[in-house]
Tab-separated table of C-alpha atoms in Angstrom:
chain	number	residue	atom	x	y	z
A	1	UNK	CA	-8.372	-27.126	22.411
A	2	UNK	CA	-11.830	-25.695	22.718
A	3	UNK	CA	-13.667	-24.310	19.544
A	4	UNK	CA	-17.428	-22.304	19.343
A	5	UNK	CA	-20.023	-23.295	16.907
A	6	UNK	CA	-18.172	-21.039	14.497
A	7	UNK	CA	-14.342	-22.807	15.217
A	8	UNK	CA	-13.630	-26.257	12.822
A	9	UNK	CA	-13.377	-29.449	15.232
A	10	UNK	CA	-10.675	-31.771	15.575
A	11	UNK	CA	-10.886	-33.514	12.034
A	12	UNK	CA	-11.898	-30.286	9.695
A	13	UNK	CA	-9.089	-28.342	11.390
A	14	UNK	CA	-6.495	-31.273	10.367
A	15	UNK	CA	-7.475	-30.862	6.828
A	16	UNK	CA	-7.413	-27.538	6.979
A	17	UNK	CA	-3.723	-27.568	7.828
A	18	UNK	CA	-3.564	-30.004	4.971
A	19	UNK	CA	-5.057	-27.712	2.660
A	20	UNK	CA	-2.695	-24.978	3.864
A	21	UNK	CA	0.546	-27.430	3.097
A	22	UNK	CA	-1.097	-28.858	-0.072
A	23	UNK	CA	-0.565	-24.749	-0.572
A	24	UNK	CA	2.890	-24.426	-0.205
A	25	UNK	CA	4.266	-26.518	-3.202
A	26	UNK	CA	1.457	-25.148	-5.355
A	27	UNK	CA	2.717	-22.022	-4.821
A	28	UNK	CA	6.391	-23.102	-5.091
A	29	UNK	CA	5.819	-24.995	-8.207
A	30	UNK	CA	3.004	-22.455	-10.220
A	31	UNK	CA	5.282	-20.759	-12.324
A	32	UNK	CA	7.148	-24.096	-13.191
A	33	UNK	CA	5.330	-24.460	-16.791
A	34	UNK	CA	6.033	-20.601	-17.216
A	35	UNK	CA	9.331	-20.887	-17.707
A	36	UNK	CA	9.962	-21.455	-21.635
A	37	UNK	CA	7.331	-19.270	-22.495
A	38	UNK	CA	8.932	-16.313	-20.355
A	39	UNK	CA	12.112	-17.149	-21.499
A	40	UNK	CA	10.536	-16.545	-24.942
A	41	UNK	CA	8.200	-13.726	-24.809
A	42	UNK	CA	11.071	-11.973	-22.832
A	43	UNK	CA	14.284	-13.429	-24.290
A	44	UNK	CA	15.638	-15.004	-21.300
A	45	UNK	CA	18.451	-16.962	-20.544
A	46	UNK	CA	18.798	-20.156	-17.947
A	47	UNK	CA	20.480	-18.120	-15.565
A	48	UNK	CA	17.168	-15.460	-15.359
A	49	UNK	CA	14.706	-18.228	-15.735
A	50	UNK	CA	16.424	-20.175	-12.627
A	51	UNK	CA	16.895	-16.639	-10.929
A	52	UNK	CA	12.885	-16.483	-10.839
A	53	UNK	CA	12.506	-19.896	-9.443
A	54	UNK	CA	15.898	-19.371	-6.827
A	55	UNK	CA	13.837	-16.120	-5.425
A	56	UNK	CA	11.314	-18.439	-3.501
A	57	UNK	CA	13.833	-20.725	-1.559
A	58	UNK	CA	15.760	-17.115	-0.787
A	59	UNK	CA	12.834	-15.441	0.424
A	60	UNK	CA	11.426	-18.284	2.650
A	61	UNK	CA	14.763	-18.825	4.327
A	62	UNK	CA	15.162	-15.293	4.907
A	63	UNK	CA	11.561	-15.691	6.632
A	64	UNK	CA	12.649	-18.578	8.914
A	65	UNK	CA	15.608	-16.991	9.854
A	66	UNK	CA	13.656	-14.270	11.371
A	67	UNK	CA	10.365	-15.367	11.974
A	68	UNK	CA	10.455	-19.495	11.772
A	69	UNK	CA	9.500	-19.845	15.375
A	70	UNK	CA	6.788	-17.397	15.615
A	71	UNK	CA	3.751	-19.843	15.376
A	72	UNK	CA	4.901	-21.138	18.933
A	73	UNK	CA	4.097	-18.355	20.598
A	74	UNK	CA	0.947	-16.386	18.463
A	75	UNK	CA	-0.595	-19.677	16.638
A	76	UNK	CA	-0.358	-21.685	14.339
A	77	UNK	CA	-3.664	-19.463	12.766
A	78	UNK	CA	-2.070	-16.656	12.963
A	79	UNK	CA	0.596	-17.299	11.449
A	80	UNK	CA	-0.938	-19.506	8.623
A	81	UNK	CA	-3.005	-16.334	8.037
A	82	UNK	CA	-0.184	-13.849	7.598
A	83	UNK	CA	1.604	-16.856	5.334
A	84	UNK	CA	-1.711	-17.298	2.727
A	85	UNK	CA	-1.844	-13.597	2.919
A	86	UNK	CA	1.553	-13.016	1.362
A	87	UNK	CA	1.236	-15.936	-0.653
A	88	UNK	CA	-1.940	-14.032	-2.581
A	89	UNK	CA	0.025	-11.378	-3.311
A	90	UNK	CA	2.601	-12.885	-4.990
A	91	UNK	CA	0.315	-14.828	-7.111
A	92	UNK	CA	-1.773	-11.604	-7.774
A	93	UNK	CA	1.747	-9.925	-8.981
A	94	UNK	CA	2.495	-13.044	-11.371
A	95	UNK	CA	-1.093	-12.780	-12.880
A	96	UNK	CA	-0.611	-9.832	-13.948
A	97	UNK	CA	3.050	-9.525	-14.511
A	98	UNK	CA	3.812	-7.334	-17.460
A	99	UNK	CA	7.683	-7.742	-16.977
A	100	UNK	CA	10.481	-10.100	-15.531
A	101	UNK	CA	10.702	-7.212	-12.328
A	102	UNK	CA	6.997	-8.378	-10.995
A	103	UNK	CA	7.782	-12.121	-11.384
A	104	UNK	CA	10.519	-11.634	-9.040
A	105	UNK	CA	8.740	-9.513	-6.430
A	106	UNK	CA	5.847	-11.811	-6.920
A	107	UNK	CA	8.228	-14.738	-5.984
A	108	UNK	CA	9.625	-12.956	-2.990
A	109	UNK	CA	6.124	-12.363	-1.297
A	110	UNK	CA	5.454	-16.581	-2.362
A	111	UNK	CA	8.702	-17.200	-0.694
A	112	UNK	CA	7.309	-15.190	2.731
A	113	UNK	CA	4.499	-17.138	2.071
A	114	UNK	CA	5.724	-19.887	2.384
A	115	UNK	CA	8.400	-19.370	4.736
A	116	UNK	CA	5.444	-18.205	7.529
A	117	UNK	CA	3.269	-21.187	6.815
A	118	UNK	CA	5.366	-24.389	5.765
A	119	UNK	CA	6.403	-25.301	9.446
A	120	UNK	CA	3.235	-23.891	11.296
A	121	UNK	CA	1.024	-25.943	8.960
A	122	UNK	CA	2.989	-29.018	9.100
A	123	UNK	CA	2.873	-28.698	12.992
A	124	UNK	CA	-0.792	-28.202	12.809
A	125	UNK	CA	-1.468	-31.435	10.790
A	126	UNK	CA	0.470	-33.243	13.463
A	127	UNK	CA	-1.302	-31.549	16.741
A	128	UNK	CA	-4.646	-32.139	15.033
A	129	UNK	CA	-4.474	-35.509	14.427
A	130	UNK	CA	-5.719	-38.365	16.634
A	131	UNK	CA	-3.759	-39.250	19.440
A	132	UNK	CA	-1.076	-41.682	18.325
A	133	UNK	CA	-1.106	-40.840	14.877
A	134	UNK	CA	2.016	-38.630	14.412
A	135	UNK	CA	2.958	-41.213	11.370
A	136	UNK	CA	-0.184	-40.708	9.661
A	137	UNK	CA	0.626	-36.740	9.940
A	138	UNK	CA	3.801	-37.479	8.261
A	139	UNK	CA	2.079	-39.785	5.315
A	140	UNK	CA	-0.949	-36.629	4.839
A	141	UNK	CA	1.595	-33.841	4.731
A	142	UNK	CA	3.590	-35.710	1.972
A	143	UNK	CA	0.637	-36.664	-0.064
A	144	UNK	CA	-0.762	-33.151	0.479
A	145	UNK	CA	2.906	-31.658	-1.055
A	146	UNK	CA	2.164	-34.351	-3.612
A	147	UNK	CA	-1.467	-32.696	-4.308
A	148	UNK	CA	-0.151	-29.141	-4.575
A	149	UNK	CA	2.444	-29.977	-6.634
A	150	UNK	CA	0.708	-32.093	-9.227
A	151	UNK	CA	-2.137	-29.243	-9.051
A	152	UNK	CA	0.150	-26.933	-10.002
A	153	UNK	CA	1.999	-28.813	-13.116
A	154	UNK	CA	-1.341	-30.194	-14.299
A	155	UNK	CA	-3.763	-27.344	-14.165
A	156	UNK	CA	-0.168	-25.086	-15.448
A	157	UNK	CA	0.345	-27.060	-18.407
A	158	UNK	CA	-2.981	-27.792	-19.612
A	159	UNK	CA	-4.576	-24.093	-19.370
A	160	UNK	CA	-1.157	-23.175	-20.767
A	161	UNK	CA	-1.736	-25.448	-23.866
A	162	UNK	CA	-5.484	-25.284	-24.465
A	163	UNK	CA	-6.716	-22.106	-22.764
A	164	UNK	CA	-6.516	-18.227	-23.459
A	165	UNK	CA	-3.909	-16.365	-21.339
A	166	UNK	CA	-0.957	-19.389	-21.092
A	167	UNK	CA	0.789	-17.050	-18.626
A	168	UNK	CA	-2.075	-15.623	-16.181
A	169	UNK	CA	-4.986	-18.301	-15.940
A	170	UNK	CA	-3.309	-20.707	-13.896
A	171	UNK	CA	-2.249	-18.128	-11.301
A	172	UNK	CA	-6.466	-16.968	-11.454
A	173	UNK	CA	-7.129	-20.136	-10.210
A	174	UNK	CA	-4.788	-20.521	-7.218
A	175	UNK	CA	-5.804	-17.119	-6.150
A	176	UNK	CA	-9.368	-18.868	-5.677
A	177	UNK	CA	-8.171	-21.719	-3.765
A	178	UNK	CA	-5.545	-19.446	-1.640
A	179	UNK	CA	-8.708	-17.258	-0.931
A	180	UNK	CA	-10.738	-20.398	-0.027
A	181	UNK	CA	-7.906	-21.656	2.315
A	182	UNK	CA	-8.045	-18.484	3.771
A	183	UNK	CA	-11.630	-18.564	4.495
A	184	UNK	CA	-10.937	-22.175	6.086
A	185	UNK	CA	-8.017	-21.302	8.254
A	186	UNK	CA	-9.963	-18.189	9.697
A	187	UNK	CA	-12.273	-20.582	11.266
A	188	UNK	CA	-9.193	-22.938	12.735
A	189	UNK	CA	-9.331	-22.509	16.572
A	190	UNK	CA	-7.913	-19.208	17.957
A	191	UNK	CA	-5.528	-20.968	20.657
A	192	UNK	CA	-4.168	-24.498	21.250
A	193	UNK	CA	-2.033	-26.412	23.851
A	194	UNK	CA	0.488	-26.088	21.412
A	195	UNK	CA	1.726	-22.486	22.019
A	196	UNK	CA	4.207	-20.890	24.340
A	197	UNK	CA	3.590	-18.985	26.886
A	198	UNK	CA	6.861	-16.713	26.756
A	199	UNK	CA	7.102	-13.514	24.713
A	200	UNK	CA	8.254	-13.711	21.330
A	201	UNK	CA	11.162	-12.301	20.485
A	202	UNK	CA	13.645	-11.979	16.891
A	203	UNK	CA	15.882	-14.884	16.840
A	204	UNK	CA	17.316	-17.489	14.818
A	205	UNK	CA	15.523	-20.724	15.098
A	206	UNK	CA	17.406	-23.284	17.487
A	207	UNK	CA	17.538	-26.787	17.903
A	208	UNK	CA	16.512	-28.056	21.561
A	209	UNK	CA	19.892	-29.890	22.087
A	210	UNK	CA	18.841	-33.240	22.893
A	211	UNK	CA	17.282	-33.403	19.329
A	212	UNK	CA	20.592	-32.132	17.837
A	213	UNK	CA	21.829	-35.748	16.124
A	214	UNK	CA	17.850	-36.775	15.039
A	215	UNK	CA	18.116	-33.224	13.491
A	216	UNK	CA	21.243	-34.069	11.512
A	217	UNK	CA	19.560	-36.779	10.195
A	218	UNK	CA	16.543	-35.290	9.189
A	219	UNK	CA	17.649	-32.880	7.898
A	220	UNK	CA	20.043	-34.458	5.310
A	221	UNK	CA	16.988	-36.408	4.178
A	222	UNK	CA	14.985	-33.439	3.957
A	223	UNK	CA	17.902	-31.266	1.998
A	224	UNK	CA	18.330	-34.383	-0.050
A	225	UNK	CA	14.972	-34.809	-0.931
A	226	UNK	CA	14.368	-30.830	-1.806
A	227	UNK	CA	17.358	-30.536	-4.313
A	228	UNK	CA	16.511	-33.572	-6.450
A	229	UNK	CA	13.217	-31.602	-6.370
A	230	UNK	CA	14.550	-28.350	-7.546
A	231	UNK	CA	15.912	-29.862	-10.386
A	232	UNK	CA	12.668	-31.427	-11.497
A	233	UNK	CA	10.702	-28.127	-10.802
A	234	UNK	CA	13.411	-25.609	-12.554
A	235	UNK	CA	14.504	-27.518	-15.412
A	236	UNK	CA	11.574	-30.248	-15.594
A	237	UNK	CA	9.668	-28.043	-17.962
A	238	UNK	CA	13.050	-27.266	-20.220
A	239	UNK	CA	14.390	-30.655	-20.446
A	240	UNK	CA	11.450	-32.093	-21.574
A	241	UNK	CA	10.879	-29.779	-23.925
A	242	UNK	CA	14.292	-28.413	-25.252
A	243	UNK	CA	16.260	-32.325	-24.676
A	244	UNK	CA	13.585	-34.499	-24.896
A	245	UNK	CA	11.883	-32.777	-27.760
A	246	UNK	CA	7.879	-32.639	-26.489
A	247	UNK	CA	6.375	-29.424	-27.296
A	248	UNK	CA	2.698	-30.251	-25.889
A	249	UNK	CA	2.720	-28.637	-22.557
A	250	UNK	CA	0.032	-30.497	-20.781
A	251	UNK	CA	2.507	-34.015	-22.044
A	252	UNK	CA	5.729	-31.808	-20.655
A	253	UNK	CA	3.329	-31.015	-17.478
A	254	UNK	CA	2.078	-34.888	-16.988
A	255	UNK	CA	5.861	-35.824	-17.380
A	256	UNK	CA	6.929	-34.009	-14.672
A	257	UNK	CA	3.752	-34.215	-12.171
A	258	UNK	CA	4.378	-38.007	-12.137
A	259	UNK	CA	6.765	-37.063	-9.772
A	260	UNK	CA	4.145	-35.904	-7.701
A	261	UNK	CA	1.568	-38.405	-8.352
A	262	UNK	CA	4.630	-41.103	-7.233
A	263	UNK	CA	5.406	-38.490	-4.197
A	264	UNK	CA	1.867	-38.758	-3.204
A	265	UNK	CA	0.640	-42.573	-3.542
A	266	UNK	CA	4.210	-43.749	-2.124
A	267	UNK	CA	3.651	-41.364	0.748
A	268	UNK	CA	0.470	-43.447	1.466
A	269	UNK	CA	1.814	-46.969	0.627
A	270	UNK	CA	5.102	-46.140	2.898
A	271	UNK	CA	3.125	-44.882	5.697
A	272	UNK	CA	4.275	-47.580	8.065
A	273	UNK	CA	7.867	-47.512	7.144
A	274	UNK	CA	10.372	-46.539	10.240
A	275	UNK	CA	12.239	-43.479	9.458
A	276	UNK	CA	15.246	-45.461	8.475
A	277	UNK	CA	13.648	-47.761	6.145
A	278	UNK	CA	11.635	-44.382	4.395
A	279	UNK	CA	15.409	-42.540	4.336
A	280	UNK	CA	17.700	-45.670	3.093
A	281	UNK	CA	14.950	-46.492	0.499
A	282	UNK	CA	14.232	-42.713	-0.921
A	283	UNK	CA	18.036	-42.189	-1.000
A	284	UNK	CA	18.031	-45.440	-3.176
A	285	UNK	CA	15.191	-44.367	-5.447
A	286	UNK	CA	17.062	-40.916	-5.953
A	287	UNK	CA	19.697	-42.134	-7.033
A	288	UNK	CA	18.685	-44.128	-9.600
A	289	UNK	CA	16.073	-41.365	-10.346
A	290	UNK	CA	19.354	-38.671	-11.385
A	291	UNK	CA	21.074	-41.934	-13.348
A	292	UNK	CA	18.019	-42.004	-15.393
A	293	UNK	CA	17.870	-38.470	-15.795
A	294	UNK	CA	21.381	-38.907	-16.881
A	295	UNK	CA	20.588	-41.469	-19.835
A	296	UNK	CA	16.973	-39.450	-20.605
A	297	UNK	CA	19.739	-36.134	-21.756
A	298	UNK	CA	22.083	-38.790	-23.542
A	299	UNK	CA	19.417	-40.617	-25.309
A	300	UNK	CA	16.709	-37.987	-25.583
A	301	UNK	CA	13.997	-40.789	-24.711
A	302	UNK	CA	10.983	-39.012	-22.797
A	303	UNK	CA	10.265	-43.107	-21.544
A	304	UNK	CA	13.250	-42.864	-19.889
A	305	UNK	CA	12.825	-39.325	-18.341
A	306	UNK	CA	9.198	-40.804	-17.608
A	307	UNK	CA	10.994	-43.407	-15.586
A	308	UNK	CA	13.278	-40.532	-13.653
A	309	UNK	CA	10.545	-38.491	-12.838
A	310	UNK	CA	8.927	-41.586	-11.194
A	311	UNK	CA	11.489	-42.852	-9.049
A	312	UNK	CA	12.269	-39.170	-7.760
A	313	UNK	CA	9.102	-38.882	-6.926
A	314	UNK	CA	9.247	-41.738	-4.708
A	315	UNK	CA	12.580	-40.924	-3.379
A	316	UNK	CA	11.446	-37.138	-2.691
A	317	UNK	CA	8.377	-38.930	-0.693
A	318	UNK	CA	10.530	-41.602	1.095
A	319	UNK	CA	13.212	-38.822	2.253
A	320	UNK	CA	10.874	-36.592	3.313
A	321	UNK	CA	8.829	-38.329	5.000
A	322	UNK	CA	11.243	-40.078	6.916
A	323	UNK	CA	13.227	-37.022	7.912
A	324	UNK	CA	9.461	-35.438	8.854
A	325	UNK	CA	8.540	-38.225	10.890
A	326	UNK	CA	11.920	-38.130	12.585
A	327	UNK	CA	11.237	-34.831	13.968
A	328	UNK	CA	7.137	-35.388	14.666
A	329	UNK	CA	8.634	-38.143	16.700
A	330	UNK	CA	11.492	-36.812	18.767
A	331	UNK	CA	10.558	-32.602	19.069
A	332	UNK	CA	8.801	-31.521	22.521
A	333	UNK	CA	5.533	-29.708	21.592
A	334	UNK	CA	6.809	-26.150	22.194
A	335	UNK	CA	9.686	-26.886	20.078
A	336	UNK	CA	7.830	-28.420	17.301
A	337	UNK	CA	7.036	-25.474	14.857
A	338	UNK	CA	10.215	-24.007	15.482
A	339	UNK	CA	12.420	-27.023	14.952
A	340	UNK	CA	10.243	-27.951	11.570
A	341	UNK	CA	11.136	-24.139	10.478
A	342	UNK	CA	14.648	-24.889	10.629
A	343	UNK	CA	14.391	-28.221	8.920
A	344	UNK	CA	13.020	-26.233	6.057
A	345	UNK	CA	15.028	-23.336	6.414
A	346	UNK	CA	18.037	-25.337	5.318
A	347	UNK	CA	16.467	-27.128	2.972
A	348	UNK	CA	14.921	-24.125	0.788
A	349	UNK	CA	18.124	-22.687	1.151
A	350	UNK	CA	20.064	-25.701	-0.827
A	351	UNK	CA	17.096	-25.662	-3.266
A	352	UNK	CA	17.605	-21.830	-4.089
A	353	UNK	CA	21.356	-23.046	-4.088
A	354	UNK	CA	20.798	-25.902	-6.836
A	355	UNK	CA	18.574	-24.322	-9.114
A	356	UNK	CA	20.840	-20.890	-9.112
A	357	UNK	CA	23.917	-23.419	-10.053
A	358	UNK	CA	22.303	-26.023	-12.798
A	359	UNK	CA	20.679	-21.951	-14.629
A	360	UNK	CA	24.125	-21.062	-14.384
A	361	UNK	CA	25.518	-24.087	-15.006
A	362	UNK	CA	23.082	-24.499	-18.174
A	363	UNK	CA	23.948	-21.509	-19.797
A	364	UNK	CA	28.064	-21.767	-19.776
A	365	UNK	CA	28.166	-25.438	-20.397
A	366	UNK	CA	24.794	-26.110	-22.421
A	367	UNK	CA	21.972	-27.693	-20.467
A	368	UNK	CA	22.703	-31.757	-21.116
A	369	UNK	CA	26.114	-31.535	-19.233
A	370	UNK	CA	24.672	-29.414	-16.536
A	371	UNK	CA	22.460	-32.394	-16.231
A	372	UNK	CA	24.913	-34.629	-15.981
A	373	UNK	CA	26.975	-33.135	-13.595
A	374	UNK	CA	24.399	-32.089	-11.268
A	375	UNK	CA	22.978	-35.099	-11.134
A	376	UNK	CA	26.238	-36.784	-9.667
A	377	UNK	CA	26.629	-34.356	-7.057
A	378	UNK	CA	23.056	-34.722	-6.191
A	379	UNK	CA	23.762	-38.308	-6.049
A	380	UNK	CA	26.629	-37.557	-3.330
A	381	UNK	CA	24.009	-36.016	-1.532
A	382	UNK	CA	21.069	-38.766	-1.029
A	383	UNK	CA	24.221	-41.351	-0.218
A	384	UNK	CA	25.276	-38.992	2.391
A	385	UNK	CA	21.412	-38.772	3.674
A	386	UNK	CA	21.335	-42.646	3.286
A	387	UNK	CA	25.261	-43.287	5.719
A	388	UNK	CA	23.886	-41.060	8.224
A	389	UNK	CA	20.512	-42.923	8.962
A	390	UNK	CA	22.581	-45.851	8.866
A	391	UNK	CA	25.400	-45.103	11.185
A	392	UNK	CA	23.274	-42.439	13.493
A	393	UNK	CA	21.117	-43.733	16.423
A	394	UNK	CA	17.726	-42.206	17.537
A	395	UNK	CA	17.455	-40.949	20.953
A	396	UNK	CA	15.494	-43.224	22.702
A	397	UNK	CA	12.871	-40.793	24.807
A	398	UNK	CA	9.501	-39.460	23.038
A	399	UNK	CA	7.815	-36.134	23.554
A	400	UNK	CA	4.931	-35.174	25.067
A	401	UNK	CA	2.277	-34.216	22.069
């Protein structure tokens, strides 16, 4: 990949990607210490609150269904570009949202966003890292999630509870850092080995078939990982505060982004772990993770949902990860961004899903026994992730990259 005196080199380009992934959970998670104070400046109910949260994951799958392969053939710049474009007007729209109507259109441009940059940017942090490093790729775009998502919950809740303008500062400041990734992206090089040379065309994103049983793997980590997520990210904030009893934001913020700060470090510390270890492990640590949720509701001990949000954190970062690497390890080059879009395509899709049923759940049944029976179903769901990586073998041949 050749680059002028104005392009990024090998290194700055791979944090660049970094920066653009660290992106897409700040995005996805900057409204997530909004919630009760929408809810209560507009009167909403779980169900709306959810709603504004289950726009994203519907909007970025709609965007991967139509457009999940399209960094293959113009760039991963390009379309990392078009992604942090759409992204800034969403968060524009929520910063000055005077009704629940903007939120949502704001979360449908995040959710395009997203959709256009989440698998072109984690394809970029794998082509520009050093040769042999595909594992390290995985470990950086985990801890970068991790970043982004701890950014959002920290920065959210503290300017929420000791700054002017609870529901518009944060969002001010992620426009500043979308407009800086921006700036860093337009200086990624134009072109790379990485691109197709065919026309681009409308069409669902497909899975090269040789990859088809890695893919079920992966992607029942992956889907696993992102649902015990969505319940952190669209009731985190309410639990705490409405079960648990905190009222501080910045403590209801902390509780929750130790789920990120646990994503992150065990991202790093886990590194080295084969994708089966990193799956069987983070299905274990989710588990446990929803049966301490479980006991937090009961008991109404914020130690306890201390001790949740920790080990999902890990478990998040262990399933990911290992369904990431899975697919860094076994997708040919040309298939990469393509085959990542789908990964994510289904799993957005069953976070929109789980976050639309616990709001709806919440408000018929009352939020502690939405709790608990999400929670068991989620359960279901990492065990599932954690039988498959048993029982399914690898292929045994390894891309070109």
């Amino acid at each position: 990949m050749s680059h002028s005196p104005r392009t990024w080199g090998r290194t700055s380009s791979f944090w660049v990607a970094a920066a653009v992934v660290v992106h897409t959970l700040w995005t996805s998670a900057a409204p997530a210490m909004m919630y009760p104070l929408y809810a209560h400046q507009w009167q909403l109910t779980p169900t709306v609150t959810t709603m504004i949260f289950a726009v994203f994951p519907v909007f970025v799958v709609a965007t991967l269904i139509a457009l999940g392969d399209l960094s293959d053939y113009i760039g991963r710049r390009a379309a990392m570009l078009l992604g942090l474009s759409a992204s800034l007007i969403g968060v524009l729209l929520f910063a000055v949202a005077p009704n629940v109507t903007w939120l949502l259109v704001g979360r449908a441009f995040m959710g395009v966003g997203v959709g256009l940059s989440a698998g072109p940017s984690a394809a970029a942090v794998v082509e520009f890292s050093a040769p042999g490093k595909a594992k390290l790729a995985g470990a950086i775009t985990t801890a970068a999630q991790a970043f982004g998502l701890a950014a959002a919950l920290i920065i959210g809740g503290g300017l929420i509870q000791y700054a002017p303008f609870p529901t518009r500062l944060s969002f001010w400041v992620l426009v500043i850092v979308l407009i800086a990734t921006l700036f860093g992206v337009w200086h990624l090089p134009r072109h790379t080995k990485a691109e197709s040379s065919k026309r681009w065309s409308l069409k669902m994103p497909q899975i090269h078939k040789p990859l088809r049983r890695t893919f079920l793997v992966s992607v029942s980590a992956v889907l696993s990982a992102y649902s015990v997520g969505a319940t952190m990210l669209s009731l985190g904030s309410q639990i705490a505060h409405d079960l648990i009893g905190s009222s501080n934001a910045l403590v209801n913020g902390g509780a929750i982004s130790l789920f990120a700060i646990v994503l992150g470090a065990t991202g790093i510390v886990a590194k080295r772990f084969t994708s089966k270890l990193s799956i069987i492990a983070g299905a274990s640590f989710s588990i446990v993770s929803l049966l301490l949720l479980m006991l937090a509701t009961a008991t109404h001990a914020l130690p306890v949902f201390l001790l949740s949000s920790a080990a999902s954190g890990a478990g998040y970062s262990l399933l990911f990860m290992g369904g990431l690497n899975l697919i860094n390890a076994h997708a040919p080059m040309h298939h990469r961004a393509g085959t990542l879009s789908a990964l994510f395509l289904v799993a957005y899709l069953m976070q929109g899903v789980v976050a639309m049923l616990l709001g709806r759940a919440a408000t018929a049944w009352g939020l502690d026994l939405a709790i608990d029976v999400g929670s068991l179903a989620l359960a279901g769901l990492s065990l599932g992730a954690m039988l498959l990586a048993i029982y399914v073998r690898e292929p045994d041949h390894k891309p070109d990259n």
